[in-house]
Amino acid sequence: MSSAAMLVVKVTDANGTTRRLLLDQPYTYASLWALVANRFELTETATGHLKYTDPDGDLISVNTDAELAEALSLVQDQEPPLLRMQLCLSASSTHSTPAGSVSAWAGALTNAYNERESVASDDSAVMVSQDDDAPLDSSAHSSQLQDAEHFAREAQAQQQASAAAAAGVAEECRAAAEAAASEAERIAKEALRIAAEAVRAAEAAEE
């Protein structure tokens, strides 16, 4: 790999979307992650890591400059150098928060209502200009209300779905924490048992 070479990295996310990135020297994990975050439009709070498949067929995680350098060493003889990686995001990065979802739907609702209001105002102006004595049609207003109710229901459904997803993630974390605590307790008990046996063996040897 020449000193002026650009490294080609093809990154695929969990949905099967692949992006082709060009990484310039110096090759650092921070610069690579910045490219990934930009091309996949990740949020600033998104967390995760990258993986690649080594010659043995094992998936190797990359989180540091040293691990990236090790991955690059496997493709340095290619022309051009090409590294294929997988994007693995944490659960908190892949689930939308209830507050964010509600905010997005509220914005969509506001935009739709304002657009309908603008169209209705234009239609009313045309009707008045054609015939000052003609009665105003209330169908436009009814349509606005129907659309507002529709978006409100969708926003509520989205909020409930987001809350359920967040609850699911929280439950998974709780279960994992309980399992880890139980395993730690088992290991501690086993260590105490082994220590006790060692003490008894030492006492027996002294006798």
CSV table of C-alpha atoms in Angstrom, one decimal:
chain,number,residue,atom,x,y,z
A,1,MET,CA,0.0,0.0,0.0
A,2,SER,CA,1.6,3.3,-1.1
A,3,SER,CA,1.9,6.2,1.3
A,4,ALA,CA,-0.6,8.2,-0.8
A,5,ALA,CA,-3.1,5.4,-1.2
A,6,MET,CA,-6.7,5.8,-0.3
A,7,LEU,CA,-8.2,2.9,1.6
A,8,VAL,CA,-11.5,1.6,0.2
A,9,VAL,CA,-13.9,0.4,2.9
A,10,LYS,CA,-17.3,-1.2,2.1
A,11,VAL,CA,-19.5,-1.2,5.1
A,12,THR,CA,-22.9,-3.1,5.3
A,13,ASP,CA,-25.5,-2.4,8.0
A,14,ALA,CA,-28.0,-4.8,9.6
A,15,ASN,CA,-30.6,-4.0,6.8
A,16,GLY,CA,-28.1,-5.0,4.1
A,17,THR,CA,-27.4,-1.5,2.9
A,18,THR,CA,-23.8,-1.2,1.8
A,19,ARG,CA,-21.8,2.1,1.5
A,20,ARG,CA,-18.4,2.6,-0.2
A,21,LEU,CA,-16.1,4.8,1.8
A,22,LEU,CA,-12.7,6.3,1.0
A,23,LEU,CA,-10.5,6.5,4.1
A,24,ASP,CA,-7.5,8.8,3.8
A,25,GLN,CA,-4.3,8.6,5.8
A,26,PRO,CA,-3.6,8.6,8.7
A,27,TYR,CA,-5.9,5.6,9.0
A,28,THR,CA,-7.6,6.0,12.4
A,29,TYR,CA,-10.8,4.3,13.9
A,30,ALA,CA,-12.2,7.8,14.8
A,31,SER,CA,-11.9,9.0,11.1
A,32,LEU,CA,-13.5,5.7,9.9
A,33,TRP,CA,-16.4,5.9,12.3
A,34,ALA,CA,-17.0,9.6,11.3
A,35,LEU,CA,-17.3,8.5,7.7
A,36,VAL,CA,-19.7,5.7,8.7
A,37,ALA,CA,-21.8,8.0,10.8
A,38,ASN,CA,-22.1,10.5,8.0
A,39,ARG,CA,-22.9,8.0,5.2
A,40,PHE,CA,-25.4,6.1,7.2
A,41,GLU,CA,-26.9,9.3,8.7
A,42,LEU,CA,-26.4,8.1,12.3
A,43,THR,CA,-27.3,10.4,15.3
A,44,GLU,CA,-24.6,12.0,17.4
A,45,THR,CA,-25.5,9.6,20.2
A,46,ALA,CA,-25.4,6.4,18.2
A,47,THR,CA,-23.0,3.8,19.5
A,48,GLY,CA,-21.7,0.6,18.1
A,49,HIS,CA,-18.7,-1.0,16.4
A,50,LEU,CA,-17.4,-2.4,13.1
A,51,LYS,CA,-16.5,-6.0,12.3
A,52,TYR,CA,-14.7,-7.8,9.6
A,53,THR,CA,-14.2,-11.4,8.6
A,54,ASP,CA,-10.6,-12.7,9.0
A,55,PRO,CA,-9.1,-15.5,6.9
A,56,ASP,CA,-10.3,-18.1,9.3
A,57,GLY,CA,-13.9,-17.0,8.8
A,58,ASP,CA,-14.2,-15.4,12.2
A,59,LEU,CA,-15.9,-12.1,12.8
A,60,ILE,CA,-13.4,-9.7,14.4
A,61,SER,CA,-14.6,-6.5,16.2
A,62,VAL,CA,-12.8,-3.2,15.6
A,63,ASN,CA,-12.9,-0.4,18.2
A,64,THR,CA,-9.3,1.0,18.2
A,65,ASP,CA,-6.6,2.2,15.9
A,66,ALA,CA,-4.5,-0.9,16.6
A,67,GLU,CA,-7.4,-3.2,15.7
A,68,LEU,CA,-8.0,-1.2,12.5
A,69,ALA,CA,-4.3,-1.5,11.6
A,70,GLU,CA,-4.5,-5.3,12.1
A,71,ALA,CA,-7.5,-5.4,9.7
A,72,LEU,CA,-5.7,-3.3,7.1
A,73,SER,CA,-2.7,-5.6,7.2
A,74,LEU,CA,-4.9,-8.3,5.7
A,75,VAL,CA,-5.7,-6.2,2.6
A,76,GLN,CA,-2.5,-4.2,2.1
A,77,ASP,CA,-1.4,-6.3,-0.8
A,78,GLN,CA,-4.7,-5.8,-2.7
A,79,GLU,CA,-4.8,-3.2,-5.5
A,80,PRO,CA,-6.7,-1.2,-4.6
A,81,PRO,CA,-6.8,-2.1,-0.9
A,82,LEU,CA,-10.4,-3.1,-0.1
A,83,LEU,CA,-11.7,-3.8,3.4
A,84,ARG,CA,-15.2,-5.2,3.9
A,85,MET,CA,-16.8,-4.5,7.3
A,86,GLN,CA,-20.2,-4.8,9.1
A,87,LEU,CA,-21.8,-2.1,11.1
A,88,CYS,CA,-23.2,-3.3,14.4
A,89,LEU,CA,-25.2,-0.7,16.3
A,90,SER,CA,-26.2,-1.0,20.0
A,91,ALA,CA,-29.8,-1.5,20.9
A,92,SER,CA,-30.2,2.1,22.1
A,93,SER,CA,-29.1,3.3,18.7
A,94,THR,CA,-31.5,1.2,16.7
A,95,HIS,CA,-34.7,2.0,18.7
A,96,SER,CA,-36.3,5.4,18.4
A,97,THR,CA,-37.1,7.0,21.8
A,98,PRO,CA,-40.8,7.7,22.5
A,99,ALA,CA,-40.0,11.4,22.8
A,100,GLY,CA,-38.3,11.6,19.5
A,101,SER,CA,-41.1,9.7,17.7
A,102,VAL,CA,-43.8,11.9,19.2
A,103,SER,CA,-41.9,15.0,18.3
A,104,ALA,CA,-41.5,13.8,14.7
A,105,TRP,CA,-45.2,12.9,14.3
A,106,ALA,CA,-46.2,16.2,16.0
A,107,GLY,CA,-44.1,18.1,13.4
A,108,ALA,CA,-45.7,16.1,10.6
A,109,LEU,CA,-49.1,16.9,12.0
A,110,THR,CA,-48.4,20.6,12.2
A,111,ASN,CA,-47.0,20.7,8.7
A,112,ALA,CA,-50.0,18.9,7.2
A,113,TYR,CA,-52.4,21.1,9.1
A,114,ASN,CA,-50.7,24.3,7.9
A,115,GLU,CA,-50.6,23.0,4.3
A,116,ARG,CA,-54.3,22.2,4.4
A,117,GLU,CA,-55.0,25.6,6.0
A,118,SER,CA,-53.1,27.3,3.2
A,119,VAL,CA,-54.9,25.4,0.5
A,120,ALA,CA,-58.3,26.1,2.1
A,121,SER,CA,-57.5,29.8,2.4
A,122,ASP,CA,-56.6,29.9,-1.3
A,123,ASP,CA,-59.8,28.1,-2.3
A,124,SER,CA,-61.9,30.5,-0.1
A,125,ALA,CA,-60.3,33.5,-1.7
A,126,VAL,CA,-61.1,32.2,-5.2
A,127,MET,CA,-64.7,31.5,-4.2
A,128,VAL,CA,-65.2,35.0,-2.8
A,129,SER,CA,-63.6,36.6,-5.8
A,130,GLN,CA,-66.0,34.7,-8.1
A,131,ASP,CA,-69.2,35.5,-6.2
A,132,ASP,CA,-69.3,37.6,-3.1
A,133,ASP,CA,-72.8,36.4,-2.2
A,134,ALA,CA,-72.0,32.6,-2.6
A,135,PRO,CA,-71.9,30.7,0.7
A,136,LEU,CA,-68.5,29.3,1.8
A,137,ASP,CA,-68.1,25.5,1.5
A,138,SER,CA,-67.4,23.8,4.9
A,139,SER,CA,-66.0,20.7,3.3
A,140,ALA,CA,-62.4,22.0,3.4
A,141,HIS,CA,-62.7,22.6,7.1
A,142,SER,CA,-64.1,19.1,7.7
A,143,SER,CA,-61.3,17.6,5.6
A,144,GLN,CA,-58.8,19.5,7.8
A,145,LEU,CA,-60.3,18.1,11.0
A,146,GLN,CA,-60.4,14.6,9.6
A,147,ASP,CA,-56.7,14.8,8.6
A,148,ALA,CA,-55.8,16.2,12.0
A,149,GLU,CA,-57.6,13.3,13.8
A,150,HIS,CA,-55.9,10.8,11.5
A,151,PHE,CA,-52.4,12.2,12.2
A,152,ALA,CA,-53.2,12.3,15.9
A,153,ARG,CA,-54.2,8.6,15.9
A,154,GLU,CA,-51.1,7.7,14.0
A,155,ALA,CA,-48.9,9.8,16.4
A,156,GLN,CA,-50.5,8.0,19.4
A,157,ALA,CA,-49.9,4.6,17.8
A,158,GLN,CA,-46.3,5.5,17.1
A,159,GLN,CA,-45.9,6.7,20.7
A,160,GLN,CA,-47.3,3.4,22.0
A,161,ALA,CA,-45.1,1.3,19.7
A,162,SER,CA,-42.0,3.3,20.7
A,163,ALA,CA,-42.8,2.9,24.4
A,164,ALA,CA,-43.3,-0.8,23.9
A,165,ALA,CA,-39.9,-1.1,22.1
A,166,ALA,CA,-38.2,0.9,24.9
A,167,ALA,CA,-39.8,-1.3,27.5
A,168,GLY,CA,-38.6,-4.4,25.6
A,169,VAL,CA,-35.0,-3.1,25.6
A,170,ALA,CA,-35.2,-2.3,29.3
A,171,GLU,CA,-36.5,-5.8,30.1
A,172,GLU,CA,-33.7,-7.4,28.1
A,173,CYS,CA,-31.1,-5.3,30.0
A,174,ARG,CA,-32.7,-6.2,33.3
A,175,ALA,CA,-32.7,-9.9,32.4
A,176,ALA,CA,-29.1,-9.7,31.3
A,177,ALA,CA,-28.1,-7.9,34.5
A,178,GLU,CA,-29.8,-10.5,36.7
A,179,ALA,CA,-28.1,-13.3,34.7
A,180,ALA,CA,-24.7,-11.7,35.2
A,181,ALA,CA,-25.3,-11.2,38.9
A,182,SER,CA,-26.4,-14.8,39.3
A,183,GLU,CA,-23.3,-16.0,37.5
A,184,ALA,CA,-21.1,-13.7,39.6
A,185,GLU,CA,-22.6,-15.1,42.7
A,186,ARG,CA,-22.1,-18.7,41.5
A,187,ILE,CA,-18.4,-18.0,40.7
A,188,ALA,CA,-17.9,-16.3,44.1
A,189,LYS,CA,-19.3,-19.4,45.9
A,190,GLU,CA,-17.2,-21.7,43.9
A,191,ALA,CA,-14.1,-19.6,44.6
A,192,LEU,CA,-14.9,-19.8,48.4
A,193,ARG,CA,-15.3,-23.5,48.2
A,194,ILE,CA,-12.0,-24.0,46.4
A,195,ALA,CA,-10.3,-21.7,49.0
A,196,ALA,CA,-11.8,-23.7,51.8
A,197,GLU,CA,-10.5,-26.9,50.3
A,198,ALA,CA,-7.1,-25.4,49.9
A,199,VAL,CA,-7.0,-24.4,53.5
A,200,ARG,CA,-8.0,-27.9,54.7
A,201,ALA,CA,-5.4,-29.4,52.4
A,202,ALA,CA,-2.7,-27.1,53.8
A,203,GLU,CA,-3.7,-28.0,57.4
A,204,ALA,CA,-3.7,-31.7,56.6
A,205,ALA,CA,-0.3,-31.4,55.1
A,206,GLU,CA,1.1,-29.6,58.2
A,207,GLU,CA,-0.2,-32.5,60.4
